[in-house]
């Protein structure tokens, strides 16, 4: 009995790869299922997370309230366009960020709000249909 166990242990250790093939009866043709065990195999992802940043800027306008309203409009337009361009992808994060006020520096009284918009999108990188 001890020699049978030792032989089976040596046989299992010698095989680095296991293959199992089984025929399954089908309606029109026979279908084969092939299962293979390997070490160090890297799986390919069907999806990838992509992220990025874009600058969002409102139009220069006299008055801080009006300038802030222009930035809000620019932010909403950016989000709308981003959603339209990514209908096939899943949007994970879409943020305009915090608006910061800037003056033109020439003393004209025009203000501009700017921010950095950030996004994360789940994008299909491999087609699963063959």
PDB file of N, CA, C and O in Angstrom, residues 24-91:
ATOM      1  N   UNK A  24     -19.259  15.791 -24.803  1.00  0.00           N
ATOM      2  CA  UNK A  24     -20.617  15.971 -24.317  1.00  0.00           C
ATOM      3  C   UNK A  24     -21.532  15.858 -25.528  1.00  0.00           C
ATOM      4  O   UNK A  24     -21.344  16.580 -26.514  1.00  0.00           O
ATOM      5  N   UNK A  25     -22.520  14.961 -25.485  1.00  0.00           N
ATOM      6  CA  UNK A  25     -23.397  14.824 -26.652  1.00  0.00           C
ATOM      7  C   UNK A  25     -24.237  16.083 -26.839  1.00  0.00           C
ATOM      8  O   UNK A  25     -24.751  16.647 -25.886  1.00  0.00           O
ATOM      9  N   UNK A  26     -24.361  16.539 -28.093  1.00  0.00           N
ATOM     10  CA  UNK A  26     -25.154  17.708 -28.424  1.00  0.00           C
ATOM     11  C   UNK A  26     -26.273  17.316 -29.357  1.00  0.00           C
ATOM     12  O   UNK A  26     -26.441  16.152 -29.703  1.00  0.00           O
ATOM     13  N   UNK A  27     -27.051  18.285 -29.764  1.00  0.00           N
ATOM     14  CA  UNK A  27     -28.174  18.016 -30.653  1.00  0.00           C
ATOM     15  C   UNK A  27     -27.692  17.622 -32.049  1.00  0.00           C
ATOM     16  O   UNK A  27     -28.100  16.616 -32.600  1.00  0.00           O
ATOM     17  N   UNK A  28     -26.834  18.461 -32.647  1.00  0.00           N
ATOM     18  CA  UNK A  28     -26.405  18.222 -34.017  1.00  0.00           C
ATOM     19  C   UNK A  28     -24.986  17.670 -34.086  1.00  0.00           C
ATOM     20  O   UNK A  28     -24.678  16.818 -34.871  1.00  0.00           O
ATOM     21  N   UNK A  29     -24.104  18.196 -33.255  1.00  0.00           N
ATOM     22  CA  UNK A  29     -22.699  17.800 -33.273  1.00  0.00           C
ATOM     23  C   UNK A  29     -22.269  17.502 -31.849  1.00  0.00           C
ATOM     24  O   UNK A  29     -22.905  17.918 -30.895  1.00  0.00           O
ATOM     25  N   UNK A  30     -21.172  16.791 -31.742  1.00  0.00           N
ATOM     26  CA  UNK A  30     -20.589  16.597 -30.413  1.00  0.00           C
ATOM     27  C   UNK A  30     -19.864  17.864 -30.013  1.00  0.00           C
ATOM     28  O   UNK A  30     -19.219  18.524 -30.827  1.00  0.00           O
ATOM     29  N   UNK A  31     -19.964  18.217 -28.752  1.00  0.00           N
ATOM     30  CA  UNK A  31     -19.301  19.400 -28.219  1.00  0.00           C
ATOM     31  C   UNK A  31     -18.217  18.940 -27.264  1.00  0.00           C
ATOM     32  O   UNK A  31     -18.451  18.078 -26.434  1.00  0.00           O
ATOM     33  N   UNK A  32     -17.034  19.506 -27.398  1.00  0.00           N
ATOM     34  CA  UNK A  32     -15.931  19.156 -26.512  1.00  0.00           C
ATOM     35  C   UNK A  32     -15.701  20.273 -25.510  1.00  0.00           C
ATOM     36  O   UNK A  32     -15.797  21.451 -25.834  1.00  0.00           O
ATOM     37  N   UNK A  33     -15.387  19.868 -24.304  1.00  0.00           N
ATOM     38  CA  UNK A  33     -15.014  20.817 -23.262  1.00  0.00           C
ATOM     39  C   UNK A  33     -13.577  20.503 -22.900  1.00  0.00           C
ATOM     40  O   UNK A  33     -13.236  19.366 -22.589  1.00  0.00           O
ATOM     41  N   UNK A  34     -12.733  21.509 -22.938  1.00  0.00           N
ATOM     42  CA  UNK A  34     -11.311  21.330 -22.674  1.00  0.00           C
ATOM     43  C   UNK A  34     -10.946  22.166 -21.461  1.00  0.00           C
ATOM     44  O   UNK A  34     -11.139  23.378 -21.458  1.00  0.00           O
ATOM     45  N   UNK A  35     -10.450  21.529 -20.425  1.00  0.00           N
ATOM     46  CA  UNK A  35     -10.016  22.220 -19.212  1.00  0.00           C
ATOM     47  C   UNK A  35      -8.529  21.975 -19.070  1.00  0.00           C
ATOM     48  O   UNK A  35      -8.075  20.834 -19.119  1.00  0.00           O
ATOM     49  N   UNK A  36      -7.784  23.062 -18.887  1.00  0.00           N
ATOM     50  CA  UNK A  36      -6.338  22.948 -18.798  1.00  0.00           C
ATOM     51  C   UNK A  36      -5.857  23.737 -17.592  1.00  0.00           C
ATOM     52  O   UNK A  36      -6.259  24.878 -17.392  1.00  0.00           O
ATOM     53  N   UNK A  37      -5.000  23.122 -16.808  1.00  0.00           N
ATOM     54  CA  UNK A  37      -4.447  23.785 -15.635  1.00  0.00           C
ATOM     55  C   UNK A  37      -2.998  24.156 -15.926  1.00  0.00           C
ATOM     56  O   UNK A  37      -2.191  23.307 -16.271  1.00  0.00           O
ATOM     57  N   UNK A  38      -2.705  25.456 -15.806  1.00  0.00           N
ATOM     58  CA  UNK A  38      -1.347  25.942 -16.032  1.00  0.00           C
ATOM     59  C   UNK A  38      -0.978  26.889 -14.910  1.00  0.00           C
ATOM     60  O   UNK A  38      -1.836  27.519 -14.309  1.00  0.00           O
ATOM     61  N   UNK A  39       0.303  27.037 -14.686  1.00  0.00           N
ATOM     62  CA  UNK A  39       0.775  27.989 -13.689  1.00  0.00           C
ATOM     63  C   UNK A  39       1.288  29.236 -14.395  1.00  0.00           C
ATOM     64  O   UNK A  39       1.768  29.176 -15.530  1.00  0.00           O
ATOM     65  N   UNK A  40       1.171  30.383 -13.747  1.00  0.00           N
ATOM     66  CA  UNK A  40       1.696  31.629 -14.279  1.00  0.00           C
ATOM     67  C   UNK A  40       0.894  32.211 -15.422  1.00  0.00           C
ATOM     68  O   UNK A  40       1.421  32.966 -16.226  1.00  0.00           O
ATOM     69  N   UNK A  41      -0.390  31.872 -15.523  1.00  0.00           N
ATOM     70  CA  UNK A  41      -1.230  32.385 -16.601  1.00  0.00           C
ATOM     71  C   UNK A  41      -1.779  33.751 -16.191  1.00  0.00           C
ATOM     72  O   UNK A  41      -2.267  33.930 -15.088  1.00  0.00           O
ATOM     73  N   UNK A  42      -1.680  34.716 -17.099  1.00  0.00           N
ATOM     74  CA  UNK A  42      -2.202  36.052 -16.840  1.00  0.00           C
ATOM     75  C   UNK A  42      -3.532  36.207 -17.565  1.00  0.00           C
ATOM     76  O   UNK A  42      -3.610  36.004 -18.771  1.00  0.00           O
ATOM     77  N   UNK A  43      -4.570  36.551 -16.829  1.00  0.00           N
ATOM     78  CA  UNK A  43      -5.885  36.748 -17.419  1.00  0.00           C
ATOM     79  C   UNK A  43      -5.977  38.138 -18.037  1.00  0.00           C
ATOM     80  O   UNK A  43      -5.434  39.100 -17.512  1.00  0.00           O
ATOM     81  N   UNK A  44      -6.679  38.227 -19.144  1.00  0.00           N
ATOM     82  CA  UNK A  44      -6.892  39.514 -19.796  1.00  0.00           C
ATOM     83  C   UNK A  44      -8.187  40.123 -19.276  1.00  0.00           C
ATOM     84  O   UNK A  44      -9.196  39.439 -19.160  1.00  0.00           O
ATOM     85  N   UNK A  45      -8.146  41.403 -18.976  1.00  0.00           N
ATOM     86  CA  UNK A  45      -9.329  42.097 -18.505  1.00  0.00           C
ATOM     87  C   UNK A  45     -10.196  42.507 -19.686  1.00  0.00           C
ATOM     88  O   UNK A  45      -9.698  42.868 -20.741  1.00  0.00           O
ATOM     89  N   UNK A  46     -11.518  42.465 -19.472  1.00  0.00           N
ATOM     90  CA  UNK A  46     -12.448  42.942 -20.486  1.00  0.00           C
ATOM     91  C   UNK A  46     -12.605  44.454 -20.411  1.00  0.00           C
ATOM     92  O   UNK A  46     -12.942  45.092 -21.395  1.00  0.00           O
ATOM     93  N   UNK A  47     -12.379  45.025 -19.209  1.00  0.00           N
ATOM     94  CA  UNK A  47     -12.566  46.454 -18.994  1.00  0.00           C
ATOM     95  C   UNK A  47     -11.311  47.073 -18.394  1.00  0.00           C
ATOM     96  O   UNK A  47     -10.490  46.382 -17.801  1.00  0.00           O
ATOM     97  N   UNK A  48     -11.207  48.378 -18.553  1.00  0.00           N
ATOM     98  CA  UNK A  48     -10.088  49.142 -18.000  1.00  0.00           C
ATOM     99  C   UNK A  48     -10.648  50.458 -17.459  1.00  0.00           C
ATOM    100  O   UNK A  48     -11.557  51.041 -18.044  1.00  0.00           O
ATOM    101  N   UNK A  49     -10.110  50.904 -16.339  1.00  0.00           N
ATOM    102  CA  UNK A  49     -10.509  52.184 -15.765  1.00  0.00           C
ATOM    103  C   UNK A  49      -9.556  53.251 -16.288  1.00  0.00           C
ATOM    104  O   UNK A  49      -8.349  53.143 -16.124  1.00  0.00           O
ATOM    105  N   UNK A  50     -10.121  54.259 -16.954  1.00  0.00           N
ATOM    106  CA  UNK A  50      -9.320  55.377 -17.456  1.00  0.00           C
ATOM    107  C   UNK A  50      -9.731  56.636 -16.712  1.00  0.00           C
ATOM    108  O   UNK A  50     -10.910  56.852 -16.443  1.00  0.00           O
ATOM    109  N   UNK A  51      -8.752  57.450 -16.371  1.00  0.00           N
ATOM    110  CA  UNK A  51      -9.043  58.694 -15.663  1.00  0.00           C
ATOM    111  C   UNK A  51      -8.259  59.836 -16.303  1.00  0.00           C
ATOM    112  O   UNK A  51      -7.287  59.615 -17.015  1.00  0.00           O
ATOM    113  N   UNK A  52      -8.726  61.038 -16.026  1.00  0.00           N
ATOM    114  CA  UNK A  52      -8.053  62.193 -16.585  1.00  0.00           C
ATOM    115  C   UNK A  52      -8.583  63.486 -16.001  1.00  0.00           C
ATOM    116  O   UNK A  52      -9.462  63.482 -15.135  1.00  0.00           O
ATOM    117  N   UNK A  53      -8.020  64.580 -16.484  1.00  0.00           N
ATOM    118  CA  UNK A  53      -8.386  65.912 -16.013  1.00  0.00           C
ATOM    119  C   UNK A  53      -8.547  66.839 -17.212  1.00  0.00           C
ATOM    120  O   UNK A  53      -7.882  66.657 -18.234  1.00  0.00           O
ATOM    121  N   UNK A  54      -9.432  67.826 -17.052  1.00  0.00           N
ATOM    122  CA  UNK A  54      -9.608  68.870 -18.056  1.00  0.00           C
ATOM    123  C   UNK A  54      -9.845  70.185 -17.336  1.00  0.00           C
ATOM    124  O   UNK A  54     -10.482  70.212 -16.287  1.00  0.00           O
ATOM    125  N   UNK A  55      -9.336  71.247 -17.923  1.00  0.00           N
ATOM    126  CA  UNK A  55      -9.559  72.571 -17.327  1.00  0.00           C
ATOM    127  C   UNK A  55     -10.909  73.106 -17.782  1.00  0.00           C
ATOM    128  O   UNK A  55     -11.241  73.057 -18.966  1.00  0.00           O
ATOM    129  N   UNK A  56     -11.669  73.604 -16.827  1.00  0.00           N
ATOM    130  CA  UNK A  56     -12.977  74.192 -17.106  1.00  0.00           C
ATOM    131  C   UNK A  56     -12.883  75.672 -16.781  1.00  0.00           C
ATOM    132  O   UNK A  56     -12.460  76.051 -15.693  1.00  0.00           O
ATOM    133  N   UNK A  57     -13.268  76.487 -17.743  1.00  0.00           N
ATOM    134  CA  UNK A  57     -13.124  77.941 -17.581  1.00  0.00           C
ATOM    135  C   UNK A  57     -14.383  78.640 -18.052  1.00  0.00           C
ATOM    136  O   UNK A  57     -14.878  78.376 -19.147  1.00  0.00           O
ATOM    137  N   UNK A  58     -14.899  79.527 -17.207  1.00  0.00           N
ATOM    138  CA  UNK A  58     -16.026  80.356 -17.596  1.00  0.00           C
ATOM    139  C   UNK A  58     -15.541  81.548 -18.406  1.00  0.00           C
ATOM    140  O   UNK A  58     -14.361  81.877 -18.403  1.00  0.00           O
ATOM    141  N   UNK A  59     -16.448  82.204 -19.098  1.00  0.00           N
ATOM    142  CA  UNK A  59     -16.076  83.381 -19.882  1.00  0.00           C
ATOM    143  C   UNK A  59     -15.763  84.554 -18.960  1.00  0.00           C
ATOM    144  O   UNK A  59     -16.423  84.733 -17.938  1.00  0.00           O
ATOM    145  N   UNK A  60     -14.775  85.375 -19.304  1.00  0.00           N
ATOM    146  CA  UNK A  60     -14.483  86.565 -18.497  1.00  0.00           C
ATOM    147  C   UNK A  60     -15.687  87.506 -18.508  1.00  0.00           C
ATOM    148  O   UNK A  60     -16.241  87.808 -19.564  1.00  0.00           O
ATOM    149  N   UNK A  61     -16.101  87.925 -17.314  1.00  0.00           N
ATOM    150  CA  UNK A  61     -17.300  88.745 -17.173  1.00  0.00           C
ATOM    151  C   UNK A  61     -17.089  89.763 -16.068  1.00  0.00           C
ATOM    152  O   UNK A  61     -16.393  89.501 -15.084  1.00  0.00           O
ATOM    153  N   UNK A  62     -17.719  90.925 -16.202  1.00  0.00           N
ATOM    154  CA  UNK A  62     -17.681  91.932 -15.146  1.00  0.00           C
ATOM    155  C   UNK A  62     -18.586  91.462 -14.009  1.00  0.00           C
ATOM    156  O   UNK A  62     -19.708  91.009 -14.235  1.00  0.00           O
ATOM    157  N   UNK A  63     -18.082  91.516 -12.803  1.00  0.00           N
ATOM    158  CA  UNK A  63     -18.856  91.096 -11.630  1.00  0.00           C
ATOM    159  C   UNK A  63     -18.592  89.642 -11.285  1.00  0.00           C
ATOM    160  O   UNK A  63     -18.535  88.782 -12.156  1.00  0.00           O
ATOM    161  N   UNK A  64     -18.438  89.379  -9.993  1.00  0.00           N
ATOM    162  CA  UNK A  64     -18.102  88.025  -9.551  1.00  0.00           C
ATOM    163  C   UNK A  64     -19.279  87.066  -9.670  1.00  0.00           C
ATOM    164  O   UNK A  64     -19.091  85.905 -10.009  1.00  0.00           O
ATOM    165  N   UNK A  65     -20.501  87.537  -9.399  1.00  0.00           N
ATOM    166  CA  UNK A  65     -21.664  86.645  -9.494  1.00  0.00           C
ATOM    167  C   UNK A  65     -21.893  86.204 -10.939  1.00  0.00           C
ATOM    168  O   UNK A  65     -22.175  85.035 -11.201  1.00  0.00           O
ATOM    169  N   UNK A  66     -21.783  87.129 -11.854  1.00  0.00           N
ATOM    170  CA  UNK A  66     -21.968  86.791 -13.270  1.00  0.00           C
ATOM    171  C   UNK A  66     -20.858  85.857 -13.755  1.00  0.00           C
ATOM    172  O   UNK A  66     -21.113  84.918 -14.520  1.00  0.00           O
ATOM    173  N   UNK A  67     -19.636  86.087 -13.292  1.00  0.00           N
ATOM    174  CA  UNK A  67     -18.512  85.220 -13.678  1.00  0.00           C
ATOM    175  C   UNK A  67     -18.700  83.809 -13.120  1.00  0.00           C
ATOM    176  O   UNK A  67     -18.414  82.823 -13.808  1.00  0.00           O
ATOM    177  N   UNK A  68     -19.204  83.718 -11.895  1.00  0.00           N
ATOM    178  CA  UNK A  68     -19.462  82.400 -11.290  1.00  0.00           C
ATOM    179  C   UNK A  68     -20.569  81.678 -12.066  1.00  0.00           C
ATOM    180  O   UNK A  68     -20.496  80.468 -12.291  1.00  0.00           O
ATOM    181  N   UNK A  69     -21.584  82.398 -12.501  1.00  0.00           N
ATOM    182  CA  UNK A  69     -22.667  81.808 -13.287  1.00  0.00           C
ATOM    183  C   UNK A  69     -22.144  81.291 -14.628  1.00  0.00           C
ATOM    184  O   UNK A  69     -22.569  80.227 -15.101  1.00  0.00           O
ATOM    185  N   UNK A  70     -21.208  82.015 -15.244  1.00  0.00           N
ATOM    186  CA  UNK A  70     -20.606  81.575 -16.516  1.00  0.00           C
ATOM    187  C   UNK A  70     -19.814  80.289 -16.315  1.00  0.00           C
ATOM    188  O   UNK A  70     -19.839  79.386 -17.158  1.00  0.00           O
ATOM    189  N   UNK A  71     -19.101  80.187 -15.179  1.00  0.00           N
ATOM    190  CA  UNK A  71     -18.354  78.954 -14.884  1.00  0.00           C
ATOM    191  C   UNK A  71     -19.317  77.791 -14.657  1.00  0.00           C
ATOM    192  O   UNK A  71     -19.076  76.684 -15.136  1.00  0.00           O
ATOM    193  N   UNK A  72     -20.415  78.030 -13.944  1.00  0.00           N
ATOM    194  CA  UNK A  72     -21.403  76.977 -13.702  1.00  0.00           C
ATOM    195  C   UNK A  72     -21.970  76.469 -15.023  1.00  0.00           C
ATOM    196  O   UNK A  72     -22.138  75.255 -15.218  1.00  0.00           O
ATOM    197  N   UNK A  73     -22.241  77.377 -15.945  1.00  0.00           N
ATOM    198  CA  UNK A  73     -22.722  76.988 -17.274  1.00  0.00           C
ATOM    199  C   UNK A  73     -21.667  76.162 -18.012  1.00  0.00           C
ATOM    200  O   UNK A  73     -21.982  75.139 -18.624  1.00  0.00           O
ATOM    201  N   UNK A  74     -20.411  76.600 -17.935  1.00  0.00           N
ATOM    202  CA  UNK A  74     -19.316  75.856 -18.589  1.00  0.00           C
ATOM    203  C   UNK A  74     -19.176  74.463 -17.981  1.00  0.00           C
ATOM    204  O   UNK A  74     -18.946  73.481 -18.697  1.00  0.00           O
ATOM    205  N   UNK A  75     -19.328  74.355 -16.671  1.00  0.00           N
ATOM    206  CA  UNK A  75     -19.244  73.064 -15.975  1.00  0.00           C
ATOM    207  C   UNK A  75     -20.357  72.136 -16.447  1.00  0.00           C
ATOM    208  O   UNK A  75     -20.116  70.973 -16.780  1.00  0.00           O
ATOM    209  N   UNK A  76     -21.586  72.645 -16.471  1.00  0.00           N
ATOM    210  CA  UNK A  76     -22.728  71.825 -16.901  1.00  0.00           C
ATOM    211  C   UNK A  76     -22.592  71.395 -18.364  1.00  0.00           C
ATOM    212  O   UNK A  76     -22.919  70.258 -18.710  1.00  0.00           O
ATOM    213  N   UNK A  77     -22.089  72.287 -19.212  1.00  0.00           N
ATOM    214  CA  UNK A  77     -21.867  71.947 -20.619  1.00  0.00           C
ATOM    215  C   UNK A  77     -20.813  70.855 -20.764  1.00  0.00           C
ATOM    216  O   UNK A  77     -20.957  69.938 -21.577  1.00  0.00           O
ATOM    217  N   UNK A  78     -19.740  70.954 -19.969  1.00  0.00           N
ATOM    218  CA  UNK A  78     -18.676  69.947 -20.008  1.00  0.00           C
ATOM    219  C   UNK A  78     -19.223  68.580 -19.589  1.00  0.00           C
ATOM    220  O   UNK A  78     -18.947  67.564 -20.236  1.00  0.00           O
ATOM    221  N   UNK A  79     -20.010  68.543 -18.516  1.00  0.00           N
ATOM    222  CA  UNK A  79     -20.590  67.281 -18.059  1.00  0.00           C
ATOM    223  C   UNK A  79     -21.525  66.685 -19.114  1.00  0.00           C
ATOM    224  O   UNK A  79     -21.492  65.486 -19.381  1.00  0.00           O
ATOM    225  N   UNK A  80     -22.359  67.530 -19.718  1.00  0.00           N
ATOM    226  CA  UNK A  80     -23.306  67.065 -20.734  1.00  0.00           C
ATOM    227  C   UNK A  80     -22.562  66.479 -21.935  1.00  0.00           C
ATOM    228  O   UNK A  80     -22.888  65.387 -22.420  1.00  0.00           O
ATOM    229  N   UNK A  81     -21.552  67.191 -22.416  1.00  0.00           N
ATOM    230  CA  UNK A  81     -20.766  66.717 -23.554  1.00  0.00           C
ATOM    231  C   UNK A  81     -20.023  65.428 -23.217  1.00  0.00           C
ATOM    232  O   UNK A  81     -19.948  64.509 -24.032  1.00  0.00           O
ATOM    233  N   UNK A  82     -19.497  65.346 -22.001  1.00  0.00           N
ATOM    234  CA  UNK A  82     -18.766  64.148 -21.575  1.00  0.00           C
ATOM    235  C   UNK A  82     -19.702  62.936 -21.562  1.00  0.00           C
ATOM    236  O   UNK A  82     -19.334  61.854 -22.010  1.00  0.00           O
ATOM    237  N   UNK A  83     -20.905  63.114 -21.048  1.00  0.00           N
ATOM    238  CA  UNK A  83     -21.884  62.014 -21.011  1.00  0.00           C
ATOM    239  C   UNK A  83     -22.286  61.591 -22.426  1.00  0.00           C
ATOM    240  O   UNK A  83     -22.425  60.398 -22.699  1.00  0.00           O
ATOM    241  N   UNK A  84     -22.483  62.564 -23.324  1.00  0.00           N
ATOM    242  CA  UNK A  84     -22.845  62.241 -24.703  1.00  0.00           C
ATOM    243  C   UNK A  84     -21.739  61.476 -25.411  1.00  0.00           C
ATOM    244  O   UNK A  84     -22.009  60.580 -26.209  1.00  0.00           O
ATOM    245  N   UNK A  85     -20.483  61.814 -25.137  1.00  0.00           N
ATOM    246  CA  UNK A  85     -19.347  61.150 -25.776  1.00  0.00           C
ATOM    247  C   UNK A  85     -19.015  59.797 -25.154  1.00  0.00           C
ATOM    248  O   UNK A  85     -18.200  59.063 -25.714  1.00  0.00           O
ATOM    249  N   UNK A  86     -19.603  59.464 -24.015  1.00  0.00           N
ATOM    250  CA  UNK A  86     -19.288  58.216 -23.320  1.00  0.00           C
ATOM    251  C   UNK A  86     -20.541  57.403 -23.026  1.00  0.00           C
ATOM    252  O   UNK A  86     -20.687  56.826 -21.959  1.00  0.00           O
ATOM    253  N   UNK A  87     -21.440  57.332 -23.995  1.00  0.00           N
ATOM    254  CA  UNK A  87     -22.676  56.563 -23.800  1.00  0.00           C
ATOM    255  C   UNK A  87     -22.413  55.070 -23.674  1.00  0.00           C
ATOM    256  O   UNK A  87     -23.106  54.373 -22.951  1.00  0.00           O
ATOM    257  N   UNK A  88     -21.393  54.565 -24.367  1.00  0.00           N
ATOM    258  CA  UNK A  88     -21.097  53.132 -24.310  1.00  0.00           C
ATOM    259  C   UNK A  88     -20.227  52.760 -23.113  1.00  0.00           C
ATOM    260  O   UNK A  88     -20.063  51.595 -22.807  1.00  0.00           O
ATOM    261  N   UNK A  89     -19.684  53.737 -22.427  1.00  0.00           N
ATOM    262  CA  UNK A  89     -18.819  53.485 -21.265  1.00  0.00           C
ATOM    263  C   UNK A  89     -19.558  53.827 -19.972  1.00  0.00           C
ATOM    264  O   UNK A  89     -20.482  54.622 -19.972  1.00  0.00           O
ATOM    265  N   UNK A  90     -19.125  53.229 -18.883  1.00  0.00           N
ATOM    266  CA  UNK A  90     -19.704  53.534 -17.580  1.00  0.00           C
ATOM    267  C   UNK A  90     -18.896  54.647 -16.929  1.00  0.00           C
ATOM    268  O   UNK A  90     -17.701  54.492 -16.691  1.00  0.00           O
ATOM    269  N   UNK A  91     -19.547  55.751 -16.636  1.00  0.00           N
ATOM    270  CA  UNK A  91     -18.882  56.867 -15.969  1.00  0.00           C
ATOM    271  C   UNK A  91     -18.882  56.580 -14.467  1.00  0.00           C
ATOM    272  O   UNK A  91     -19.934  56.407 -13.866  1.00  0.00           O
TER     273      UNK A  91
END
